[in-house]
Amino acid sequence: MNFTWSGRDAARRVVTGTLEAQTPGHVADWLIGTGVTPLVIAPVQHVQEAGDVLAKLLGRNGITPLALMMFSRQMYTLMRSGIPIMRALRGLEQSAGTAAEAKLMRELSASLDAGLDLSAAMARRPDVFDGFYVAMIKVGETTGRLEEIFLSLFKHLEFQKFMREQVRSALRYPSFVIAAMVIAICVINLVVIPAFAKVFENMNAELPLMTRILLGSSHFMLDWWWALLAVAVGAAVAARSFVNTSAGRLAWDRLKLRLPIAGTLVRKGVLSQAARSLALVFKSGVPIVNGLTLSAQVVENAHVSNALHGMRTGVEHGETLLSASTRAGIFTPVVLQMVMVGEESGTLGEMLEEIGQMYQQEVEYELKTLSAKVEPLLIVMLGGMVLVLALGVFMPMWEMSSHAIK
């Protein structure tokens, strides 16, 4: 849901904008994290135009995650070379690969010309720069380490891209096999079995149970294929609509963490994102409470995001990060020990970065062994399909051949 907001920045100036979030509380957390005191937060009630919907489907209104990652890297390189921000943005506008990127550079330049900070200018485009990105830029402006923040954001986005690509690569093979099996089942029921049905009708013997089941399922698919298709499409639309709600997203994300094989992989990937983002904000000097809020916005799992919000609440009430992490119930004992060492030694940012790297290594190992874990299950499924086909189709043929020989 989109929310319009207004607030006062550090200079007591009134600033406004829009932000996509689950609840008004998340908008308030994001505003506080960027140094803005919220005054009014209200949901946007309007019908999206077709162009807005298409832009959202294409991603970030024409700005892809790869383009944002390269923008961060280019800004680090240009600022490290001593080039002012305005000149850097105008140079990037001239060398932009797409019209959307050039438009974004123009908007940022115009906002800076109007006297806004870079973070405030980016906050005007929440479709491109999320709350985590804007807050980190704000930290860079406050501490005078903006170029380092751009480099850290580049590495952060690069890591997220790596994780997504690795997961897609690991799931490509089992997805292909399962799709092939579904197609094979449809072909068998719609083409193969009806051809054998004509032969079975001329047999004067009682057909085996498996053959009768296959013939019944084939007739049902032939007669009611349109109803099955409608049910499948309706179920997909209903599931997608449910997942798009807050409760549905939370339920689906919880389910993903409990899946037999992929659940461990998803959990470690999400926790690696959380640990890395926490390490980045803590090492940049962001307070723990704000850091937990920002990290909760970054992780791509609603259940873990809620756990991080709960940790933030605990820290606000005086708990240590170790106590809040233990109560959250999402970290392993080894991770909790590393958090304890980081708190006691004052190296929490470094420890969290090591935790993120540890989870990343475990994810890479899980991805390499995923095919070995899935293959036995796929072989059993394929074997079962062949067995059913053999029992239902070929056994009557063998019996008919044996009777003919006698």
Short mmCIF file of C-alpha atoms in Angstrom, two decimals:
data_model
loop_
_atom_site.label_atom_id
_atom_site.label_comp_id
_atom_site.label_asym_id
_atom_site.label_seq_id
_atom_site.Cartn_x
_atom_site.Cartn_y
_atom_site.Cartn_z
CA MET A 1 0.00 0.00 0.00
CA ASN A 2 1.19 3.52 -0.78
CA PHE A 3 1.17 6.24 1.90
CA THR A 4 1.57 10.01 1.59
CA TRP A 5 3.55 11.60 4.39
CA SER A 6 4.69 14.97 5.60
CA GLY A 7 7.22 15.79 8.26
CA ARG A 8 9.99 18.09 9.39
CA ASP A 9 13.65 17.43 8.60
CA ALA A 10 16.63 18.31 10.80
CA ALA A 11 16.43 21.96 9.64
CA ARG A 12 12.74 22.12 10.69
CA ARG A 13 11.64 22.38 7.06
CA VAL A 14 8.41 20.67 6.00
CA VAL A 15 9.05 17.83 3.55
CA THR A 16 6.50 15.55 1.88
CA GLY A 17 6.50 12.42 -0.23
CA THR A 18 4.99 9.00 -0.84
CA LEU A 19 6.21 5.59 0.29
CA GLU A 20 5.09 2.01 -0.28
CA ALA A 21 4.88 0.07 3.00
CA GLN A 22 2.74 -2.47 4.85
CA THR A 23 1.53 -0.21 7.66
CA PRO A 24 1.75 3.47 8.71
CA GLY A 25 4.07 2.35 11.50
CA HIS A 26 6.61 1.13 8.95
CA VAL A 27 6.43 4.53 7.23
CA ALA A 28 7.04 6.26 10.56
CA ASP A 29 10.01 4.00 11.28
CA TRP A 30 11.49 4.78 7.88
CA LEU A 31 11.02 8.54 8.35
CA ILE A 32 12.63 8.49 11.78
CA GLY A 33 15.51 6.47 10.36
CA THR A 34 16.11 9.15 7.72
CA GLY A 35 16.03 11.97 10.28
CA VAL A 36 12.50 13.20 9.51
CA THR A 37 9.92 13.77 12.25
CA PRO A 38 6.59 12.49 10.87
CA LEU A 39 3.57 14.79 11.07
CA VAL A 40 0.91 13.20 8.84
CA ILE A 41 0.80 9.70 7.31
CA ALA A 42 -2.21 8.77 5.19
CA PRO A 43 -2.93 5.94 2.71
CA VAL A 44 -3.19 6.85 -0.96
CA GLN A 45 -6.62 6.06 -2.36
CA HIS A 46 -6.50 6.05 -6.11
CA VAL A 47 -6.70 3.75 -9.10
CA GLN A 48 -3.37 3.04 -10.76
CA GLU A 49 -3.07 3.99 -14.36
CA ALA A 50 -2.06 1.38 -16.91
CA GLY A 51 1.33 3.00 -17.33
CA ASP A 52 2.01 2.83 -13.60
CA VAL A 53 1.08 -0.85 -13.48
CA LEU A 54 3.30 -1.64 -16.48
CA ALA A 55 6.18 0.29 -14.98
CA LYS A 56 5.83 -1.60 -11.74
CA LEU A 57 5.83 -4.91 -13.58
CA LEU A 58 8.98 -3.93 -15.47
CA GLY A 59 10.63 -2.99 -12.17
CA ARG A 60 11.48 0.32 -10.49
CA ASN A 61 9.85 2.43 -13.21
CA GLY A 62 12.49 1.45 -15.75
CA ILE A 63 15.38 1.46 -13.24
CA THR A 64 16.54 -2.14 -12.83
CA PRO A 65 18.37 -3.43 -9.73
CA LEU A 66 21.48 -3.78 -11.90
CA ALA A 67 21.23 -0.11 -12.94
CA LEU A 68 20.92 0.95 -9.29
CA MET A 69 23.93 -1.16 -8.40
CA MET A 70 26.03 0.38 -11.18
CA PHE A 71 24.84 3.87 -10.18
CA SER A 72 26.19 3.25 -6.68
CA ARG A 73 29.54 2.09 -8.05
CA GLN A 74 29.83 5.00 -10.48
CA MET A 75 29.00 7.55 -7.78
CA TYR A 76 31.71 6.05 -5.53
CA THR A 77 34.28 6.22 -8.33
CA LEU A 78 33.39 9.78 -9.33
CA MET A 79 33.31 11.11 -5.76
CA ARG A 80 36.56 9.35 -4.94
CA SER A 81 38.10 11.21 -7.88
CA GLY A 82 37.04 14.52 -6.30
CA ILE A 83 34.18 15.29 -8.71
CA PRO A 84 31.31 17.25 -7.06
CA ILE A 85 27.93 15.53 -6.78
CA MET A 86 26.16 17.87 -9.20
CA ARG A 87 28.80 17.39 -11.86
CA ALA A 88 28.75 13.63 -11.30
CA LEU A 89 24.98 13.46 -11.73
CA ARG A 90 25.07 15.52 -14.92
CA GLY A 91 27.83 13.32 -16.29
CA LEU A 92 25.79 10.21 -15.52
CA GLU A 93 22.76 11.79 -17.18
CA GLN A 94 24.71 12.30 -20.41
CA SER A 95 26.03 8.73 -20.37
CA ALA A 96 22.76 7.08 -19.23
CA GLY A 97 21.85 3.95 -21.12
CA THR A 98 18.07 4.46 -20.93
CA ALA A 99 15.67 7.39 -20.87
CA ALA A 100 14.47 6.37 -17.39
CA GLU A 101 18.00 6.57 -15.99
CA ALA A 102 18.59 9.96 -17.61
CA LYS A 103 15.27 11.23 -16.18
CA LEU A 104 16.27 10.03 -12.71
CA MET A 105 19.59 11.89 -12.91
CA ARG A 106 17.77 15.06 -14.00
CA GLU A 107 15.33 14.80 -11.09
CA LEU A 108 18.15 14.35 -8.58
CA SER A 109 20.05 17.31 -10.05
CA ALA A 110 16.94 19.50 -9.97
CA SER A 111 16.30 18.60 -6.32
CA LEU A 112 19.88 19.47 -5.40
CA ASP A 113 19.54 22.79 -7.28
CA ALA A 114 16.46 23.48 -5.16
CA GLY A 115 18.54 23.15 -2.00
CA LEU A 116 17.70 19.60 -0.93
CA ASP A 117 20.27 17.13 0.32
CA LEU A 118 20.99 14.07 -1.81
CA SER A 119 19.15 11.81 0.64
CA ALA A 120 16.06 14.05 0.54
CA ALA A 121 16.23 14.08 -3.25
CA MET A 122 16.37 10.28 -3.33
CA ALA A 123 13.48 10.06 -0.86
CA ARG A 124 11.29 11.68 -3.55
CA ARG A 125 11.73 8.50 -5.62
CA PRO A 126 10.80 5.65 -3.26
CA ASP A 127 10.11 3.48 -6.32
CA VAL A 128 13.88 3.48 -6.97
CA PHE A 129 15.56 4.18 -3.63
CA ASP A 130 14.09 2.24 -0.71
CA GLY A 131 14.22 3.40 2.90
CA PHE A 132 17.45 1.50 3.59
CA TYR A 133 19.26 3.15 0.67
CA VAL A 134 18.05 6.65 1.58
CA ALA A 135 18.92 6.21 5.25
CA MET A 136 22.45 5.05 4.42
CA ILE A 137 22.96 8.07 2.14
CA LYS A 138 21.74 10.27 5.02
CA VAL A 139 24.33 8.65 7.30
CA GLY A 140 27.03 9.29 4.70
CA GLU A 141 26.06 12.95 4.44
CA THR A 142 26.06 13.34 8.23
CA THR A 143 29.40 11.63 8.81
CA GLY A 144 31.18 12.95 5.71
CA ARG A 145 31.74 9.38 4.44
CA LEU A 146 29.38 9.49 1.48
CA GLU A 147 31.75 7.88 -0.99
CA GLU A 148 32.35 4.97 1.41
CA ILE A 149 28.60 4.56 1.81
CA PHE A 150 28.17 4.36 -1.97
CA LEU A 151 30.80 1.61 -2.11
CA SER A 152 29.12 -0.26 0.77
CA LEU A 153 25.74 0.02 -0.94
CA PHE A 154 27.24 -1.30 -4.18
CA LYS A 155 28.63 -4.35 -2.36
CA HIS A 156 25.29 -4.81 -0.58
CA LEU A 157 23.31 -4.73 -3.83
CA GLU A 158 25.89 -6.97 -5.51
CA PHE A 159 25.47 -9.53 -2.73
CA GLN A 160 21.67 -9.46 -3.05
CA LYS A 161 21.97 -9.94 -6.82
CA PHE A 162 24.36 -12.86 -6.30
CA MET A 163 21.97 -14.55 -3.88
CA ARG A 164 18.99 -14.22 -6.23
CA GLU A 165 20.95 -15.58 -9.20
CA GLN A 166 22.31 -18.52 -7.21
CA VAL A 167 18.85 -19.51 -5.98
CA ARG A 168 17.38 -19.26 -9.49
CA SER A 169 20.24 -21.34 -10.88
CA ALA A 170 19.80 -24.05 -8.25
CA LEU A 171 16.03 -24.26 -8.79
CA ARG A 172 16.21 -24.31 -12.58
CA TYR A 173 16.89 -28.06 -12.93
CA PRO A 174 14.20 -29.37 -10.52
CA SER A 175 11.69 -26.88 -11.95
CA PHE A 176 12.40 -28.14 -15.47
CA VAL A 177 12.00 -31.77 -14.42
CA ILE A 178 8.74 -31.12 -12.56
CA ALA A 179 7.35 -29.15 -15.52
CA ALA A 180 8.31 -32.00 -17.87
CA MET A 181 6.52 -34.47 -15.60
CA VAL A 182 3.36 -32.37 -15.56
CA ILE A 183 3.42 -32.12 -19.35
CA ALA A 184 4.02 -35.87 -19.64
CA ILE A 185 1.05 -36.63 -17.36
CA CYS A 186 -1.19 -34.39 -19.46
CA VAL A 187 -0.03 -36.04 -22.71
CA ILE A 188 -0.55 -39.52 -21.27
CA ASN A 189 -4.08 -38.72 -20.07
CA LEU A 190 -5.15 -36.77 -23.15
CA VAL A 191 -3.41 -38.70 -25.97
CA VAL A 192 -1.88 -42.03 -24.96
CA ILE A 193 -4.57 -43.55 -22.75
CA PRO A 194 -7.50 -42.62 -25.09
CA ALA A 195 -5.67 -44.49 -27.88
CA PHE A 196 -5.34 -47.61 -25.72
CA ALA A 197 -8.93 -47.23 -24.51
CA LYS A 198 -10.21 -48.33 -27.93
CA VAL A 199 -8.15 -51.51 -27.66
CA PHE A 200 -9.32 -52.21 -24.11
CA GLU A 201 -12.97 -51.87 -25.17
CA ASN A 202 -12.59 -54.93 -27.45
CA MET A 203 -11.17 -57.05 -24.63
CA ASN A 204 -13.64 -59.41 -23.03
CA ALA A 205 -11.64 -59.67 -19.79
CA GLU A 206 -12.00 -57.57 -16.66
CA LEU A 207 -9.46 -54.76 -16.64
CA PRO A 208 -7.07 -54.34 -13.68
CA LEU A 209 -7.88 -51.72 -11.06
CA MET A 210 -4.98 -49.47 -12.11
CA THR A 211 -6.15 -49.56 -15.73
CA ARG A 212 -9.69 -48.60 -14.70
CA ILE A 213 -8.27 -45.71 -12.62
CA LEU A 214 -6.21 -44.45 -15.56
CA LEU A 215 -9.17 -44.70 -17.93
CA GLY A 216 -11.40 -42.85 -15.46
CA SER A 217 -8.88 -40.05 -14.96
CA SER A 218 -8.38 -39.77 -18.71
CA HIS A 219 -12.11 -39.51 -19.38
CA PHE A 220 -12.45 -36.96 -16.60
CA MET A 221 -9.66 -34.78 -18.04
CA LEU A 222 -11.11 -35.03 -21.56
CA ASP A 223 -14.61 -34.09 -20.40
CA TRP A 224 -13.70 -31.47 -17.80
CA TRP A 225 -10.39 -30.01 -19.00
CA TRP A 226 -11.93 -26.55 -19.17
CA ALA A 227 -13.11 -26.78 -15.56
CA LEU A 228 -9.68 -28.02 -14.40
CA LEU A 229 -8.02 -25.14 -16.25
CA ALA A 230 -10.44 -22.63 -14.72
CA VAL A 231 -9.82 -24.04 -11.22
CA ALA A 232 -6.04 -23.90 -11.73
CA VAL A 233 -6.15 -20.29 -12.95
CA GLY A 234 -8.56 -19.29 -10.18
CA ALA A 235 -6.40 -20.95 -7.53
CA ALA A 236 -3.29 -19.20 -8.86
CA VAL A 237 -5.03 -15.80 -8.87
CA ALA A 238 -6.47 -16.35 -5.39
CA ALA A 239 -3.10 -17.48 -4.02
CA ARG A 240 -1.36 -14.47 -5.55
CA SER A 241 -3.99 -12.11 -4.14
CA PHE A 242 -3.66 -13.70 -0.70
CA VAL A 243 0.14 -13.45 -0.75
CA ASN A 244 -0.13 -9.76 -1.65
CA THR A 245 -1.91 -9.11 1.66
CA SER A 246 0.07 -8.60 4.87
CA ALA A 247 -1.31 -11.76 6.52
CA GLY A 248 -0.83 -13.80 3.35
CA ARG A 249 2.73 -12.61 2.85
CA LEU A 250 3.57 -13.48 6.46
CA ALA A 251 2.00 -16.95 6.17
CA TRP A 252 3.77 -17.67 2.87
CA ASP A 253 7.14 -16.49 4.17
CA ARG A 254 6.76 -18.64 7.28
CA LEU A 255 5.91 -21.63 5.09
CA LYS A 256 8.98 -21.07 2.92
CA LEU A 257 11.21 -21.33 5.99
CA ARG A 258 9.66 -24.71 6.89
CA LEU A 259 9.88 -26.42 3.50
CA PRO A 260 11.70 -29.79 3.70
CA ILE A 261 14.68 -29.08 1.41
CA ALA A 262 14.45 -25.46 0.29
CA GLY A 263 13.50 -24.13 3.73
CA THR A 264 17.04 -24.33 5.10
CA LEU A 265 18.37 -22.60 2.02
CA VAL A 266 15.81 -19.80 2.22
CA ARG A 267 16.40 -19.29 5.96
CA LYS A 268 20.17 -19.02 5.60
CA GLY A 269 19.86 -16.69 2.62
CA VAL A 270 17.50 -14.34 4.47
CA LEU A 271 19.61 -14.36 7.64
CA SER A 272 22.69 -13.61 5.55
CA GLN A 273 20.88 -10.56 4.15
CA ALA A 274 19.87 -9.46 7.65
CA ALA A 275 23.35 -9.90 9.12
CA ARG A 276 25.03 -8.09 6.24
CA SER A 277 22.64 -5.16 6.34
CA LEU A 278 23.02 -4.89 10.13
CA ALA A 279 26.81 -4.95 9.78
CA LEU A 280 26.65 -2.20 7.18
CA VAL A 281 24.49 0.15 9.26
CA PHE A 282 26.36 -0.49 12.52
CA LYS A 283 29.76 0.06 10.92
CA SER A 284 28.40 3.31 9.45
CA GLY A 285 27.56 4.65 12.91
CA VAL A 286 23.80 4.14 12.85
CA PRO A 287 22.25 3.50 16.32
CA ILE A 288 21.14 -0.09 17.01
CA VAL A 289 17.42 0.77 17.09
CA ASN A 290 17.51 2.54 13.72
CA GLY A 291 19.76 -0.16 12.32
CA LEU A 292 17.28 -2.91 13.20
CA THR A 293 14.47 -0.88 11.62
CA LEU A 294 16.41 -0.41 8.39
CA SER A 295 17.48 -4.06 8.22
CA ALA A 296 13.88 -5.16 8.73
CA GLN A 297 12.99 -3.21 5.58
CA VAL A 298 15.76 -4.89 3.57
CA VAL A 299 15.18 -8.58 4.25
CA GLU A 300 12.91 -10.32 1.74
CA ASN A 301 10.94 -12.32 4.29
CA ALA A 302 8.07 -10.91 6.36
CA HIS A 303 8.56 -13.38 9.22
CA VAL A 304 12.23 -12.46 9.70
CA SER A 305 11.32 -8.78 9.24
CA ASN A 306 8.81 -9.05 12.09
CA ALA A 307 11.44 -10.76 14.23
CA LEU A 308 13.83 -7.85 13.62
CA HIS A 309 11.08 -5.38 14.56
CA GLY A 310 10.58 -7.37 17.75
CA MET A 311 14.31 -7.16 18.46
CA ARG A 312 14.12 -3.39 17.97
CA THR A 313 11.27 -3.16 20.48
CA GLY A 314 13.28 -5.20 22.98
CA VAL A 315 16.36 -3.00 22.58
CA GLU A 316 14.17 0.09 23.01
CA HIS A 317 13.00 -1.33 26.35
CA GLY A 318 16.54 -1.80 27.60
CA GLU A 319 17.40 -5.33 26.44
CA THR A 320 20.82 -6.15 25.08
CA LEU A 321 21.08 -7.16 21.43
CA LEU A 322 22.03 -10.68 22.55
CA SER A 323 18.90 -10.99 24.71
CA ALA A 324 16.69 -9.63 21.93
CA SER A 325 18.32 -11.96 19.37
CA THR A 326 17.79 -14.97 21.63
CA ARG A 327 14.13 -14.10 22.15
CA ALA A 328 13.61 -13.65 18.38
CA GLY A 329 14.34 -17.35 17.85
CA ILE A 330 15.74 -17.02 14.32
CA PHE A 331 19.49 -17.34 14.98
CA THR A 332 21.56 -20.43 15.75
CA PRO A 333 23.55 -20.79 19.01
CA VAL A 334 26.81 -20.18 17.13
CA VAL A 335 25.49 -16.85 15.81
CA LEU A 336 24.30 -15.86 19.28
CA GLN A 337 27.77 -16.55 20.68
CA MET A 338 29.30 -14.31 18.00
CA VAL A 339 26.81 -11.55 18.85
CA MET A 340 27.74 -11.86 22.52
CA VAL A 341 31.46 -11.56 21.68
CA GLY A 342 30.76 -8.56 19.43
CA GLU A 343 28.79 -6.75 22.13
CA GLU A 344 31.39 -7.39 24.82
CA SER A 345 34.37 -6.44 22.65
CA GLY A 346 32.75 -3.48 20.88
CA THR A 347 33.19 -5.12 17.46
CA LEU A 348 29.54 -5.85 16.74
CA GLY A 349 29.73 -4.60 13.15
CA GLU A 350 32.69 -6.85 12.33
CA MET A 351 31.07 -9.85 13.99
CA LEU A 352 27.82 -9.33 12.09
CA GLU A 353 29.78 -9.12 8.84
CA GLU A 354 31.44 -12.44 9.68
CA ILE A 355 28.02 -13.91 10.43
CA GLY A 356 26.80 -12.73 7.02
CA GLN A 357 29.83 -14.29 5.32
CA MET A 358 29.33 -17.53 7.26
CA TYR A 359 25.71 -17.75 6.17
CA GLN A 360 26.71 -16.92 2.59
CA GLN A 361 29.23 -19.77 2.55
CA GLU A 362 26.60 -22.13 3.92
CA VAL A 363 24.14 -20.98 1.25
CA GLU A 364 26.72 -21.58 -1.48
CA TYR A 365 27.33 -25.09 -0.11
CA GLU A 366 23.60 -25.80 0.12
CA LEU A 367 23.13 -24.64 -3.47
CA LYS A 368 25.92 -26.91 -4.70
CA THR A 369 24.39 -29.93 -2.94
CA LEU A 370 20.76 -29.05 -3.71
CA SER A 371 20.69 -31.10 -6.92
CA ALA A 372 22.08 -34.12 -5.08
CA LYS A 373 19.31 -33.79 -2.48
CA VAL A 374 16.52 -33.27 -5.00
CA GLU A 375 17.55 -35.91 -7.54
CA PRO A 376 16.49 -38.95 -5.44
CA LEU A 377 13.06 -37.43 -4.93
CA LEU A 378 12.71 -36.69 -8.64
CA ILE A 379 13.85 -40.22 -9.51
CA VAL A 380 11.24 -41.69 -7.16
CA MET A 381 8.53 -39.51 -8.74
CA LEU A 382 9.58 -40.51 -12.26
CA GLY A 383 9.76 -44.15 -11.24
CA GLY A 384 6.29 -43.96 -9.74
CA MET A 385 4.90 -42.44 -12.92
CA VAL A 386 6.50 -45.16 -15.06
CA LEU A 387 5.25 -47.86 -12.67
CA VAL A 388 1.67 -46.57 -12.82
CA LEU A 389 1.86 -46.39 -16.61
CA ALA A 390 3.24 -49.93 -16.82
CA LEU A 391 0.66 -51.39 -14.45
CA GLY A 392 -2.25 -49.55 -16.02
CA VAL A 393 -1.46 -49.74 -19.73
CA PHE A 394 0.95 -52.52 -20.48
CA MET A 395 -0.24 -55.21 -18.07
CA PRO A 396 -3.58 -55.64 -19.90
CA MET A 397 -1.63 -55.82 -23.17
CA TRP A 398 0.63 -58.52 -21.75
CA GLU A 399 -2.37 -60.47 -20.45
CA MET A 400 -4.06 -60.20 -23.84
CA SER A 401 -0.87 -61.43 -25.56
CA SER A 402 -0.55 -64.38 -23.17
CA HIS A 403 -4.19 -65.39 -23.78
CA ALA A 404 -3.65 -65.17 -27.54
CA ILE A 405 -0.59 -67.45 -27.32
CA LYS A 406 -2.51 -70.05 -25.31
#
